[in-house]
mmCIF file of C-alpha atoms and ligand atoms in Angstrom:
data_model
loop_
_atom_site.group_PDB
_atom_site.id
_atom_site.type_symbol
_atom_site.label_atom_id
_atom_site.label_comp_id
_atom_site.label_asym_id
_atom_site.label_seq_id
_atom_site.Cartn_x
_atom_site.Cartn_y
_atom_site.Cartn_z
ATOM 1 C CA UNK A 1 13.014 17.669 -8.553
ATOM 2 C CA UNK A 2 14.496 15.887 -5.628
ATOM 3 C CA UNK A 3 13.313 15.688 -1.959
ATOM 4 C CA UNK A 4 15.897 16.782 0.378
ATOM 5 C CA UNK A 5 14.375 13.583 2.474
ATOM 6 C CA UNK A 6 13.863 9.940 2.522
ATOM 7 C CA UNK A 7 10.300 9.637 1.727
ATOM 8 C CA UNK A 8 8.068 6.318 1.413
ATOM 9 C CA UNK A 9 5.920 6.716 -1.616
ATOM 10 C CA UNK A 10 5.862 4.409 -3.710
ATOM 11 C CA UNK A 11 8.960 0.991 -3.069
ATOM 12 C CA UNK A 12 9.981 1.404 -6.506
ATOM 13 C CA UNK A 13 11.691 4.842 -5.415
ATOM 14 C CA UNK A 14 13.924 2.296 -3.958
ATOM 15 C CA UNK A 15 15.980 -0.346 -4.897
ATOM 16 C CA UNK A 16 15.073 -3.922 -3.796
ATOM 17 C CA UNK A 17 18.039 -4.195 -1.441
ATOM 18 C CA UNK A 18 16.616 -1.219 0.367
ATOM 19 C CA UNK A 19 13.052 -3.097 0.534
ATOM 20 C CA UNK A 20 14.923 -6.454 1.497
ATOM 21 C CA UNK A 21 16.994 -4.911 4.615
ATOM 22 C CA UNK A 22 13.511 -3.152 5.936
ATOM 23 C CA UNK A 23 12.229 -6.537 5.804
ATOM 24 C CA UNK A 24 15.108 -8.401 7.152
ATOM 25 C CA UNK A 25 14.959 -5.384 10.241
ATOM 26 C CA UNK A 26 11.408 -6.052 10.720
ATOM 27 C CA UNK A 27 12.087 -9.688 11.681
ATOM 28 C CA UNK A 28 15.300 -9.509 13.768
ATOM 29 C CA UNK A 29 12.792 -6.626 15.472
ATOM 30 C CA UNK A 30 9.684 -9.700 16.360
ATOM 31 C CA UNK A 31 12.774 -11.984 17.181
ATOM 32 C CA UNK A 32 14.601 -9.468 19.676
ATOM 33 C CA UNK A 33 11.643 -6.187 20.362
ATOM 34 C CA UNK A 34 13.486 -5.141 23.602
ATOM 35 C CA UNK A 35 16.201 -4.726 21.847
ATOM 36 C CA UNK A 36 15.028 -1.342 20.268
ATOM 37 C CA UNK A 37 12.966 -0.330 22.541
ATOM 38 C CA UNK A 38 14.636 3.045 22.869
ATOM 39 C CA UNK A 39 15.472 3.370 19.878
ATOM 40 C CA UNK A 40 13.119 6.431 18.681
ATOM 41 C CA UNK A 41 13.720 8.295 22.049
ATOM 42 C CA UNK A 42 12.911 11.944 21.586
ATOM 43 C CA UNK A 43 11.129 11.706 17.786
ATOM 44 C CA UNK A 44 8.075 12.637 17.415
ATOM 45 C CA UNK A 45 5.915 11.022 14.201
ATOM 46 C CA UNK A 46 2.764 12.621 12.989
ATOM 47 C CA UNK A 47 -0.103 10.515 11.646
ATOM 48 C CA UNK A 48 -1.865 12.700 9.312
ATOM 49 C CA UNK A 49 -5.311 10.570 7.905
ATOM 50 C CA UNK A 50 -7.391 11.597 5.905
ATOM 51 C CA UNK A 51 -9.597 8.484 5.247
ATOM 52 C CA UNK A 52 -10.568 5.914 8.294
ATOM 53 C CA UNK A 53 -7.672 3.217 9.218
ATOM 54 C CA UNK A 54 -7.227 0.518 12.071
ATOM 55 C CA UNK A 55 -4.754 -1.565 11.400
ATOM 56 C CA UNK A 56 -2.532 0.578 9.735
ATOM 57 C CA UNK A 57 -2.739 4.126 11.680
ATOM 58 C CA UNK A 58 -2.376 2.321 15.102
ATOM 59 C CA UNK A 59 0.381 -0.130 13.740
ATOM 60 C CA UNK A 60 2.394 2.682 12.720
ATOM 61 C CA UNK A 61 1.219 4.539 16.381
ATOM 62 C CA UNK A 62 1.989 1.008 18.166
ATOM 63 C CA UNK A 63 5.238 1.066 16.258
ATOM 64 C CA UNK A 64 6.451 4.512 17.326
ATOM 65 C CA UNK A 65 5.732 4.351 21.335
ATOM 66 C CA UNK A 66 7.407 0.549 21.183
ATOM 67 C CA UNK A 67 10.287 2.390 19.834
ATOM 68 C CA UNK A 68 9.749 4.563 22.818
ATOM 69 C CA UNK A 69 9.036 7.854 20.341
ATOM 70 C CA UNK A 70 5.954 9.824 20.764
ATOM 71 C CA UNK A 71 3.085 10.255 18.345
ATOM 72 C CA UNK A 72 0.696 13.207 17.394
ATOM 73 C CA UNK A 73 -2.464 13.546 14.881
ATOM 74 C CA UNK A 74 -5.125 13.016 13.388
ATOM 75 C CA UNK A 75 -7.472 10.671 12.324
ATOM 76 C CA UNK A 76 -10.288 12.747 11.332
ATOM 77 C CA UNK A 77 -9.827 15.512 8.962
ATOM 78 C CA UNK A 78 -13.330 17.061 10.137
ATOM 79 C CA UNK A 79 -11.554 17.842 14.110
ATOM 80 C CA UNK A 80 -9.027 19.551 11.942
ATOM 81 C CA UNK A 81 -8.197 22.507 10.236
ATOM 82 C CA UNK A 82 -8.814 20.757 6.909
ATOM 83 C CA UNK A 83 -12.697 20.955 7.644
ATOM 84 C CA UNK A 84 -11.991 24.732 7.469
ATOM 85 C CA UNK A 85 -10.857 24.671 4.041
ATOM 86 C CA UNK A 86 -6.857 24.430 4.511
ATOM 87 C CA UNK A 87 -5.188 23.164 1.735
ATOM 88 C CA UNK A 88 -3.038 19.552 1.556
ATOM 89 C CA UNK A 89 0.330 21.604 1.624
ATOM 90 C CA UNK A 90 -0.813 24.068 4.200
ATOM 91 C CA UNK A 91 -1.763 21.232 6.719
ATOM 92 C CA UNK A 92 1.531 19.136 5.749
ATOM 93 C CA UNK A 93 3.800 21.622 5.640
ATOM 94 C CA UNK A 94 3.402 22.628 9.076
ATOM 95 C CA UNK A 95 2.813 19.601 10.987
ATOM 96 C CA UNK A 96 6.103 18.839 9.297
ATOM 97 C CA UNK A 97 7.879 21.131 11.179
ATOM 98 C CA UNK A 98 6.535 19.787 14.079
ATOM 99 C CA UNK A 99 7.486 15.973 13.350
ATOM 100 C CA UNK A 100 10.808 13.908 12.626
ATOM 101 C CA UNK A 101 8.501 12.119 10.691
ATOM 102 C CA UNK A 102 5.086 12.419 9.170
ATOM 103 C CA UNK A 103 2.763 9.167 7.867
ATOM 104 C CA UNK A 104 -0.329 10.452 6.131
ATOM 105 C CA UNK A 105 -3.124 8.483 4.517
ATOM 106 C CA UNK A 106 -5.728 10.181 1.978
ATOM 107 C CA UNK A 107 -7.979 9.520 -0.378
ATOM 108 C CA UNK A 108 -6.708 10.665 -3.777
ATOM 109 C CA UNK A 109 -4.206 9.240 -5.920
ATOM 110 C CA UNK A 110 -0.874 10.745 -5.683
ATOM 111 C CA UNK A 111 -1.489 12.466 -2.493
ATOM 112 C CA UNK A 112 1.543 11.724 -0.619
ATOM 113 C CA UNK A 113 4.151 13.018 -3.120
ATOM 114 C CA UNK A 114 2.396 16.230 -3.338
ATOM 115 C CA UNK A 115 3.100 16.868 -0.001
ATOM 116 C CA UNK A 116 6.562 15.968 -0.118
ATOM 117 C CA UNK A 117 7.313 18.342 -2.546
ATOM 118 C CA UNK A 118 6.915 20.850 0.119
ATOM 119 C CA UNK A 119 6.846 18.589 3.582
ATOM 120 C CA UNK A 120 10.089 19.533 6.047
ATOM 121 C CA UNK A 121 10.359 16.161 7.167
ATOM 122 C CA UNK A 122 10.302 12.725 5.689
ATOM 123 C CA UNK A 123 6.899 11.221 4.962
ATOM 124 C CA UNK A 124 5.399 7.633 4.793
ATOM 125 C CA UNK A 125 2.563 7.094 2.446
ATOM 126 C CA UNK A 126 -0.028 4.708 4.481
ATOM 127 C CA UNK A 127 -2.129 4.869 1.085
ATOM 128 C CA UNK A 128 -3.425 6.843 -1.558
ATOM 129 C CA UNK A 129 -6.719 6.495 -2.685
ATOM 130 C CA UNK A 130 -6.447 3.773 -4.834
ATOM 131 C CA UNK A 131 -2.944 4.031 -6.052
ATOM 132 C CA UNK A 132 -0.434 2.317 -3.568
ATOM 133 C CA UNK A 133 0.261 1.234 -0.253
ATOM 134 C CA UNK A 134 3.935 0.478 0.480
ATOM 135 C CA UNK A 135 3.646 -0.415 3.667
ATOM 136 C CA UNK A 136 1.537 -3.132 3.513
ATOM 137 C CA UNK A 137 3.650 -4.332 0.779
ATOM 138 C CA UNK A 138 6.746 -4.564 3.493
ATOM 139 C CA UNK A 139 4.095 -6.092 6.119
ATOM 140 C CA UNK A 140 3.111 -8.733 3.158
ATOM 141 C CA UNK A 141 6.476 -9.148 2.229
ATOM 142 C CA UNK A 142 7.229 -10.123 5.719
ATOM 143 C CA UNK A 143 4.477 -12.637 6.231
ATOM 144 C CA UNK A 144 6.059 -14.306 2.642
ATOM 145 C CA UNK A 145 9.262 -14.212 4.133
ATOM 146 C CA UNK A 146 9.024 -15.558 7.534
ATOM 147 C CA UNK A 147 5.701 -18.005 6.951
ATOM 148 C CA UNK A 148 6.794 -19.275 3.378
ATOM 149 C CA UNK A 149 10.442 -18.607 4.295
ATOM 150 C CA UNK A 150 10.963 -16.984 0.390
ATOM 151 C CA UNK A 151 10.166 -13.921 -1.720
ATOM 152 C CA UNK A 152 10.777 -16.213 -4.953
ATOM 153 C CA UNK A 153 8.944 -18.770 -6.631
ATOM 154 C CA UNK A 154 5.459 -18.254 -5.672
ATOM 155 C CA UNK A 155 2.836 -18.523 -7.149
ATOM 156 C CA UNK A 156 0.159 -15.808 -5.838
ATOM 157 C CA UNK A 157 -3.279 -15.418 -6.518
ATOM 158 C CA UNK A 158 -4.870 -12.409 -6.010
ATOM 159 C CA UNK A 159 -8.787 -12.183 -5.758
ATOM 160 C CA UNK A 160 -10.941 -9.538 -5.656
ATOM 161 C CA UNK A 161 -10.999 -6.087 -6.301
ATOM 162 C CA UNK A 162 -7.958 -5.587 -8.246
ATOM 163 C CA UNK A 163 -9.529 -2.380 -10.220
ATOM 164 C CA UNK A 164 -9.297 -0.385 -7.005
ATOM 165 C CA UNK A 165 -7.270 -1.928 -4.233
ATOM 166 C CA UNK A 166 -3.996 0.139 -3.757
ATOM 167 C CA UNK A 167 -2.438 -2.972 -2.248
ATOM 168 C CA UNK A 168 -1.920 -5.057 -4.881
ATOM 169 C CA UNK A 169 -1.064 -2.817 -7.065
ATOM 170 C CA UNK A 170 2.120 -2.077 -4.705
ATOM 171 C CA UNK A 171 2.359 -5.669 -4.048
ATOM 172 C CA UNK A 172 2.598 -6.364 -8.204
ATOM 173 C CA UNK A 173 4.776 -3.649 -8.604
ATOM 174 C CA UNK A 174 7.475 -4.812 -5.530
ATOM 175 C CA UNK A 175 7.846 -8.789 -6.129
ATOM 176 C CA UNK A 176 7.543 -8.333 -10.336
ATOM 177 C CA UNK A 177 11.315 -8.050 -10.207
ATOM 178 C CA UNK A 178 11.729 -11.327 -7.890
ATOM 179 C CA UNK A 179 12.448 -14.492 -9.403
ATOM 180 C CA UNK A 180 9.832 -17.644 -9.965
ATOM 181 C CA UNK A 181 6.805 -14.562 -8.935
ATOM 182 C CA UNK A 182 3.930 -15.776 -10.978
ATOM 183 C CA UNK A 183 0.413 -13.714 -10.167
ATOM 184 C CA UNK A 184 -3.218 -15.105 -10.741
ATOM 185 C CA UNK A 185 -5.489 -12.844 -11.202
ATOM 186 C CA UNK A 186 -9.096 -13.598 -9.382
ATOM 187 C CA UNK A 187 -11.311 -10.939 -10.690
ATOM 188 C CA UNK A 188 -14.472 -10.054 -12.226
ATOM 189 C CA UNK A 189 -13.374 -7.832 -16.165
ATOM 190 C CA UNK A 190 -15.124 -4.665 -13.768
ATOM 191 C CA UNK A 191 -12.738 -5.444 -10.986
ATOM 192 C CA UNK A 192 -9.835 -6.358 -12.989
ATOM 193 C CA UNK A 193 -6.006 -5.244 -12.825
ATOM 194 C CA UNK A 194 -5.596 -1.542 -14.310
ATOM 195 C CA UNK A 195 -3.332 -1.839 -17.563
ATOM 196 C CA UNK A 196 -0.194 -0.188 -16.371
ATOM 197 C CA UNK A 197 0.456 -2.946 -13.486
ATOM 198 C CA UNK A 198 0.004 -5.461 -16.289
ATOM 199 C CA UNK A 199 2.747 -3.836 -18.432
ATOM 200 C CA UNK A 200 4.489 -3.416 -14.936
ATOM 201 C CA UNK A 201 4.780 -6.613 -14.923
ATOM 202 C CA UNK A 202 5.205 -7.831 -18.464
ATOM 203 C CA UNK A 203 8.741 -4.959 -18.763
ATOM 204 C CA UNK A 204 9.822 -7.169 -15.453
ATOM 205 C CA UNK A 205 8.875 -10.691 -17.697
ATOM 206 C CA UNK A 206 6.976 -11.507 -14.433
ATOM 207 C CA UNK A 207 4.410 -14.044 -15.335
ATOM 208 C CA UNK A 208 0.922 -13.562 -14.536
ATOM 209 C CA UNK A 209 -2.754 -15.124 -15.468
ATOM 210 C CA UNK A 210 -6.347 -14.187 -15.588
ATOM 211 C CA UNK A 211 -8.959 -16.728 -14.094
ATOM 212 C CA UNK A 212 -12.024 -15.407 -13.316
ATOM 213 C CA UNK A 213 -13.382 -18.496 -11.132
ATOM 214 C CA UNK A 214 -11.598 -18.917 -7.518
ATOM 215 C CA UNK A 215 -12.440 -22.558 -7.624
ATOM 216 C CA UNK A 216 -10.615 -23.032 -10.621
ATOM 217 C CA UNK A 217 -7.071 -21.419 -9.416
ATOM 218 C CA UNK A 218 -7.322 -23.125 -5.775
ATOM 219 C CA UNK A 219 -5.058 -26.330 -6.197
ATOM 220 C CA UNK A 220 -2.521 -23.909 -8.082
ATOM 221 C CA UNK A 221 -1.747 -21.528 -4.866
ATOM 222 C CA UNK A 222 1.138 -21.184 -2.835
ATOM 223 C CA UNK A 223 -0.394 -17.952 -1.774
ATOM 224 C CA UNK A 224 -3.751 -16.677 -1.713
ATOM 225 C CA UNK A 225 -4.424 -12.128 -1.371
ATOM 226 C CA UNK A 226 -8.128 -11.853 -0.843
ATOM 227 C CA UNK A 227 -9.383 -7.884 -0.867
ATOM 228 C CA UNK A 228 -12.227 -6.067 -0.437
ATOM 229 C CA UNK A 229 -14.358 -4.913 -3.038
ATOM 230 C CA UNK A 230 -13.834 -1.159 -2.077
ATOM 231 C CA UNK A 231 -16.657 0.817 -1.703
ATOM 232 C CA UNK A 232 -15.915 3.812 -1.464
ATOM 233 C CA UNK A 233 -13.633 3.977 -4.541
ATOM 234 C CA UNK A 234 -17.240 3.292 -6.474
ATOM 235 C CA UNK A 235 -19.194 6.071 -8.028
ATOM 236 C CA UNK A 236 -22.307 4.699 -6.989
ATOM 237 C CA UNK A 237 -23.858 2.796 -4.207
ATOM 238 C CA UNK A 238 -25.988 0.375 -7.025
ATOM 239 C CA UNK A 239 -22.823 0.010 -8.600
ATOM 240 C CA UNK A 240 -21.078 -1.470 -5.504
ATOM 241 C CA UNK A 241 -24.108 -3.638 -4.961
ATOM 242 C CA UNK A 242 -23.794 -4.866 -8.447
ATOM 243 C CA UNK A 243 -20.056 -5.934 -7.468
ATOM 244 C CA UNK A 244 -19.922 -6.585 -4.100
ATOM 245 C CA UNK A 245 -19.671 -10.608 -2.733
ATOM 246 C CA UNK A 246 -18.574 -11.110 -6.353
ATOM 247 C CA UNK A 247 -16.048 -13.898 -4.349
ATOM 248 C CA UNK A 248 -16.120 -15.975 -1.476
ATOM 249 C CA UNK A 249 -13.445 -17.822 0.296
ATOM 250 C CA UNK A 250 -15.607 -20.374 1.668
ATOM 251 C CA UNK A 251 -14.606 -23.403 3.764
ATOM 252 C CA UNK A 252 -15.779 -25.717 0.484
ATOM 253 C CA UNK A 253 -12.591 -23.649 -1.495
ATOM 254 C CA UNK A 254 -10.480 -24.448 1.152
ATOM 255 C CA UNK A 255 -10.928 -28.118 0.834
ATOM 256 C CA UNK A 256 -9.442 -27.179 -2.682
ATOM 257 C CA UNK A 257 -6.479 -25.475 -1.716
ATOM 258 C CA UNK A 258 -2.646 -26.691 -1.071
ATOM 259 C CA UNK A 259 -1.932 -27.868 2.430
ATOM 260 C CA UNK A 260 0.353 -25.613 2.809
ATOM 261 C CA UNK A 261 -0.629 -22.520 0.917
ATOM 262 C CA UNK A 262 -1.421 -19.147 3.242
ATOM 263 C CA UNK A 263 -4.211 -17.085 3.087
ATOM 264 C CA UNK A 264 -3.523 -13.359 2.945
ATOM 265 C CA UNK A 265 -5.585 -10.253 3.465
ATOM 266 C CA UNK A 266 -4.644 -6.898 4.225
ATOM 267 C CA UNK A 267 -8.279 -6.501 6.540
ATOM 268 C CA UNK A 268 -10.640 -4.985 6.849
ATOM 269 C CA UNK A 269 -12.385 -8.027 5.591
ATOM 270 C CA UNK A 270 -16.377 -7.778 4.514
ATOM 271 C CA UNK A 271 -18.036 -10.602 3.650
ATOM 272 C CA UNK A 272 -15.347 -12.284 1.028
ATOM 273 C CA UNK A 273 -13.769 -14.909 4.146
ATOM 274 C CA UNK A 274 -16.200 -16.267 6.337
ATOM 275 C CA UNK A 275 -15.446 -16.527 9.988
ATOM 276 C CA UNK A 276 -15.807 -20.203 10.130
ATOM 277 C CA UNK A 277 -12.418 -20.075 8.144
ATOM 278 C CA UNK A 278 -10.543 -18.090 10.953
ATOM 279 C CA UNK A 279 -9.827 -21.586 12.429
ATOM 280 C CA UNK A 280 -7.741 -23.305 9.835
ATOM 281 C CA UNK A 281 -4.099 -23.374 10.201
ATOM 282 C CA UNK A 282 -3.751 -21.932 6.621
ATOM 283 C CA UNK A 283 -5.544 -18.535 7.450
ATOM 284 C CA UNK A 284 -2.942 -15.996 8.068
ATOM 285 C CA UNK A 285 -4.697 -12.766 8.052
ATOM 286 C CA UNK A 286 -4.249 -11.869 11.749
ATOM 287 C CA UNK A 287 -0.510 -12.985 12.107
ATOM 288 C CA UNK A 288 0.090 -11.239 9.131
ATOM 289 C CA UNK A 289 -1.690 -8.124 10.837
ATOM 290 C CA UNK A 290 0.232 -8.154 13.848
ATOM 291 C CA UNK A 291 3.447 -8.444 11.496
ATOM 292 C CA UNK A 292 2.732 -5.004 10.390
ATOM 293 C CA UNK A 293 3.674 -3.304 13.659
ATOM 294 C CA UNK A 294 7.183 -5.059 13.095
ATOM 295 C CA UNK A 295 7.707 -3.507 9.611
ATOM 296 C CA UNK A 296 6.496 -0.230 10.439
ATOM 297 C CA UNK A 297 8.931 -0.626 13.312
ATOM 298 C CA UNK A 298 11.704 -1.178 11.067
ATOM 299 C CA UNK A 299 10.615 1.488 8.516
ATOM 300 C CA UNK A 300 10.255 4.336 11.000
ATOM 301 C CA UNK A 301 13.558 3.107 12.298
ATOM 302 C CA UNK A 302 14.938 2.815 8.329
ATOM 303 C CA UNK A 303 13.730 6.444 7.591
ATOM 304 C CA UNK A 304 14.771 8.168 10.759
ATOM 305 C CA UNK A 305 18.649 6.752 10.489
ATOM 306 C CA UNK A 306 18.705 8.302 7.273
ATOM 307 C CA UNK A 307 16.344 11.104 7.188
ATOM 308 C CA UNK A 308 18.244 12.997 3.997
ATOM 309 C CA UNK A 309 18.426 10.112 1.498
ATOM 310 C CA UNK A 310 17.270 12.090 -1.214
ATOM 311 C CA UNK A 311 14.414 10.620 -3.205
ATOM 312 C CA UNK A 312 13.492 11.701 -6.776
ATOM 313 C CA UNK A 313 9.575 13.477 -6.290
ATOM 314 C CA UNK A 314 9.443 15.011 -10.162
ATOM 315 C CA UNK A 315 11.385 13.742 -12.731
ATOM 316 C CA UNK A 316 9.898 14.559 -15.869
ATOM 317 C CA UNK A 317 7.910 17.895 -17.900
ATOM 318 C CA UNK A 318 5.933 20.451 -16.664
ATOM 319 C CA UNK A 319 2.732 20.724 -18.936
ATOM 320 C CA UNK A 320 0.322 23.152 -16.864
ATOM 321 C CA UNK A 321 -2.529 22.939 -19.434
ATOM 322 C CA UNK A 322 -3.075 19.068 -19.245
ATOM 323 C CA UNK A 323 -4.990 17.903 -16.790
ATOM 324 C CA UNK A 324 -4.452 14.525 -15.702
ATOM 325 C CA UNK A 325 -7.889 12.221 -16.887
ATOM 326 C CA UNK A 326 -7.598 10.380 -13.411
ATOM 327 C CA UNK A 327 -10.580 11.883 -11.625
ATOM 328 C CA UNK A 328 -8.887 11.235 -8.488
ATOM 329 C CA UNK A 329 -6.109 12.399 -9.027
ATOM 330 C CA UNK A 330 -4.959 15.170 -6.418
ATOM 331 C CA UNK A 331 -3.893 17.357 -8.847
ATOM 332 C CA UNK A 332 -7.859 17.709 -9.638
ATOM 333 C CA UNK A 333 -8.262 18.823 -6.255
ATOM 334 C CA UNK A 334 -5.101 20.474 -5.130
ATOM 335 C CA UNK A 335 -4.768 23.133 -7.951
ATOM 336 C CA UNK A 336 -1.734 25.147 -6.967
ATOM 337 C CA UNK A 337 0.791 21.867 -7.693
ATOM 338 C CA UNK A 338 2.563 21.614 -10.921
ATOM 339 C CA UNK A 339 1.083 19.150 -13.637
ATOM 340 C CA UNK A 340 4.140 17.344 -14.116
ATOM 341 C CA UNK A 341 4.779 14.091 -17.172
ATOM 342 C CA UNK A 342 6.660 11.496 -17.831
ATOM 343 C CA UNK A 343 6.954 9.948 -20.913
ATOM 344 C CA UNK A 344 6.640 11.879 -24.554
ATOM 345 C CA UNK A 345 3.909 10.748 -26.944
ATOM 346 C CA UNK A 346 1.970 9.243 -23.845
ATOM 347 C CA UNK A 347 2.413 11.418 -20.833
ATOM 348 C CA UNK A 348 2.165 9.610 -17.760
ATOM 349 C CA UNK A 349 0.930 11.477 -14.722
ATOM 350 C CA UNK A 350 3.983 11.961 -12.004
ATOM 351 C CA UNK A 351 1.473 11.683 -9.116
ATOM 352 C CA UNK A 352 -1.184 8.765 -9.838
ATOM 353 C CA UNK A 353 0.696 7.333 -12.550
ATOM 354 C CA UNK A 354 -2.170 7.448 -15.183
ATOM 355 C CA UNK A 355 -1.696 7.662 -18.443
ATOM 356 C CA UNK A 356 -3.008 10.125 -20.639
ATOM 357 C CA UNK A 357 -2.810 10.664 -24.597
ATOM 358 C CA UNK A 358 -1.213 13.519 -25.623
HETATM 359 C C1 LIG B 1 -6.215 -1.787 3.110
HETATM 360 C C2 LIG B 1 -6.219 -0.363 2.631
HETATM 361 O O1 LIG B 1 -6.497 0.554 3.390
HETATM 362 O O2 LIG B 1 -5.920 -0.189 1.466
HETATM 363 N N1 LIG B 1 -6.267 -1.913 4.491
HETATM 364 C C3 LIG B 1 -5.132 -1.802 5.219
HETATM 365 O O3 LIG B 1 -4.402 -0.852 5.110
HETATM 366 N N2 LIG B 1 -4.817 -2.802 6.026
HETATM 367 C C4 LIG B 1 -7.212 -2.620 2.413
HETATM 368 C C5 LIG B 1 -8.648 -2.205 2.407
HETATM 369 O O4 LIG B 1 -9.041 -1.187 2.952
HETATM 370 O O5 LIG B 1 -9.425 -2.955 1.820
#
């Protein structure tokens, strides 16, 4: 099954040239923003989220009205009709009829293409659960591009949470297929990358390494992603507590890092970069924040010029008696949508992308 529109789910749904000119958009917009400053004029976008958001609900907000569109929402599901029970394709499928375009953020995996299977408009995923985050990918990609001035050989060390945190998993997925990529991987074995990324990688024969002690992969770095451990992706609160501050980008690292490696993270930050680190030159977390608006600029821009690119949503079997063993999945909680495969002997859920055994 095809969607009639040009939805935003996952990059790989898209070829790299697609990715590339978004990116390439994104900076002509910082160079020139006047430029397009009426360039939405009469679209509206919806921001539909679920879970809480800063940067990226009022990036994408920021990014609309600078493109001189308009912008409607919410950004509490409680003031909405969703605290009344409504279901995810109720909700979606009429406040896209109201929108050009609709961004939504939610908790469980897979959320956004269920409601594109039924959405009228295109829609953006700003995150599900713990799955993906293409968006930030663009906004990181952009930081690569215009602060290291490449989106090839790099090598990129990713620290923290890399069990749970949605953006780099879409960050792996994206630059696996660029050339010279080579990930680090800075994690506790509780935290570490999930399995399919890893084989994501390895079909791309993107090199990557596990090293468990930040110290130790410093002087290596062209690029360091701290994350979050995220909390609320944990079962339980000891369990977090057991995890949490498991790294620390301290200013003593820093002394042990490249002069001119960047320091990356997609915010909110909790206790894994000291303040005191704000100040040197290498710390790139805000500029790379502010980038966002740019990309989400050029992506509203992308998606609206070409609202009917059609974008595969379900491509492989309907099984209706497996369940897919994600917990989180939203076909756990959304119960109406088709349980839908790929794969044969191992069946690999179309929403969340877990794998199940069959
Ligand atoms: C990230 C997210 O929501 O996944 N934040 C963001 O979008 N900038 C990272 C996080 O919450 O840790």
């Amino acid at each position: 099954m095809d969607s009639r529109f040009t939805n935003v789910i996952d990059l790989n749904d898209m070829g790299t040239d697609w990715w590339l000119s978004v990116v390439r958009l994104a900076s002509e917009i910082y160079d020139d923003p006047a430029r397009y400053a009426k360039a939405c004029e009469g679209k509206i976008m919806a921001t539909l989220f679920y879970e809480p958001s800063t940067r990226t609900q009022m990036s994408f907000q920021t990014a609309m009205l600078r493109l001189g569109g308009t912008i409607i929402g919410f950004d509490n599901p409680a003031t909405s009709s969703v605290a009344k029970g409504e279901n995810l394709k109720d909700t979606t499928k009429i406040v896209s009829s109201y929108a050009d375009i609709m961004v939504m953020r939610h908790p469980s995996d897979g959320a956004a293409k269920a409601a594109a299977l039924t959405a009228d408009c295109p829609i953006i995923n700003a995150g599900d659960g713990g799955h993906l985050h293409p968006s930030q990918t663009l906004t990181d990609m952009l930081t690569l591009y215009r602060e290291k001035g490449r989106l090839t050989d790099l090598t990129i060390g990713l620290c923290g949470d890399l069990k749970n945190g949605r953006t780099v998993h879409s960050m792996c997925k994206a630059l696996a297929g660029f050339e010279g990529i080579k990930f680090v991987f800075i994690s506790t074995p509780q935290l570490g990358m999930p399995q399919y990324i890893k084989d994501i990688l390895m079909a791309h024969g993107c090199a990557f390494s596990e090293e468990p002690s930040l110290e130790a992969a410093m002087p290596s770095l062209d690029v360091l992603y701290m994350t979050r451990v995220q909390k609320e992706r944990f079962a339980s609160e000891e369990e977090y507590n057991r995890l949490k501050g498991a790294y620390c980008l301290d200013r003593s690292k820093m002394l042990m890092g490249r002069k001119d490696l960047i320091v990356m993270h997609p915010l909110p930050r909790v206790d894994e970069i000291p303040m005191d680190v704000d100040d040197d030159p290498r710390a790139m977390y805000f500029k790379q924040a502010h980038y966002g608006v740019y990309v989400r600029m050029a992506l509203i821009l992308t998606v609206l010029r070409d609202p009917n690119h059609s974008i595969p949503l379900l491509t492989g079997k309907i099984v209706n008696g497996v369940e897919c063993s994600n917990p989180n999945c939203i076909t756990r909680k959304e119960r109406y949508l088709p349980r839908s495969y790929r794969g044969t002997d191992l069946l690999e859920c179309e929403y969340c992308d877990e794998r199940i055994l069959f």
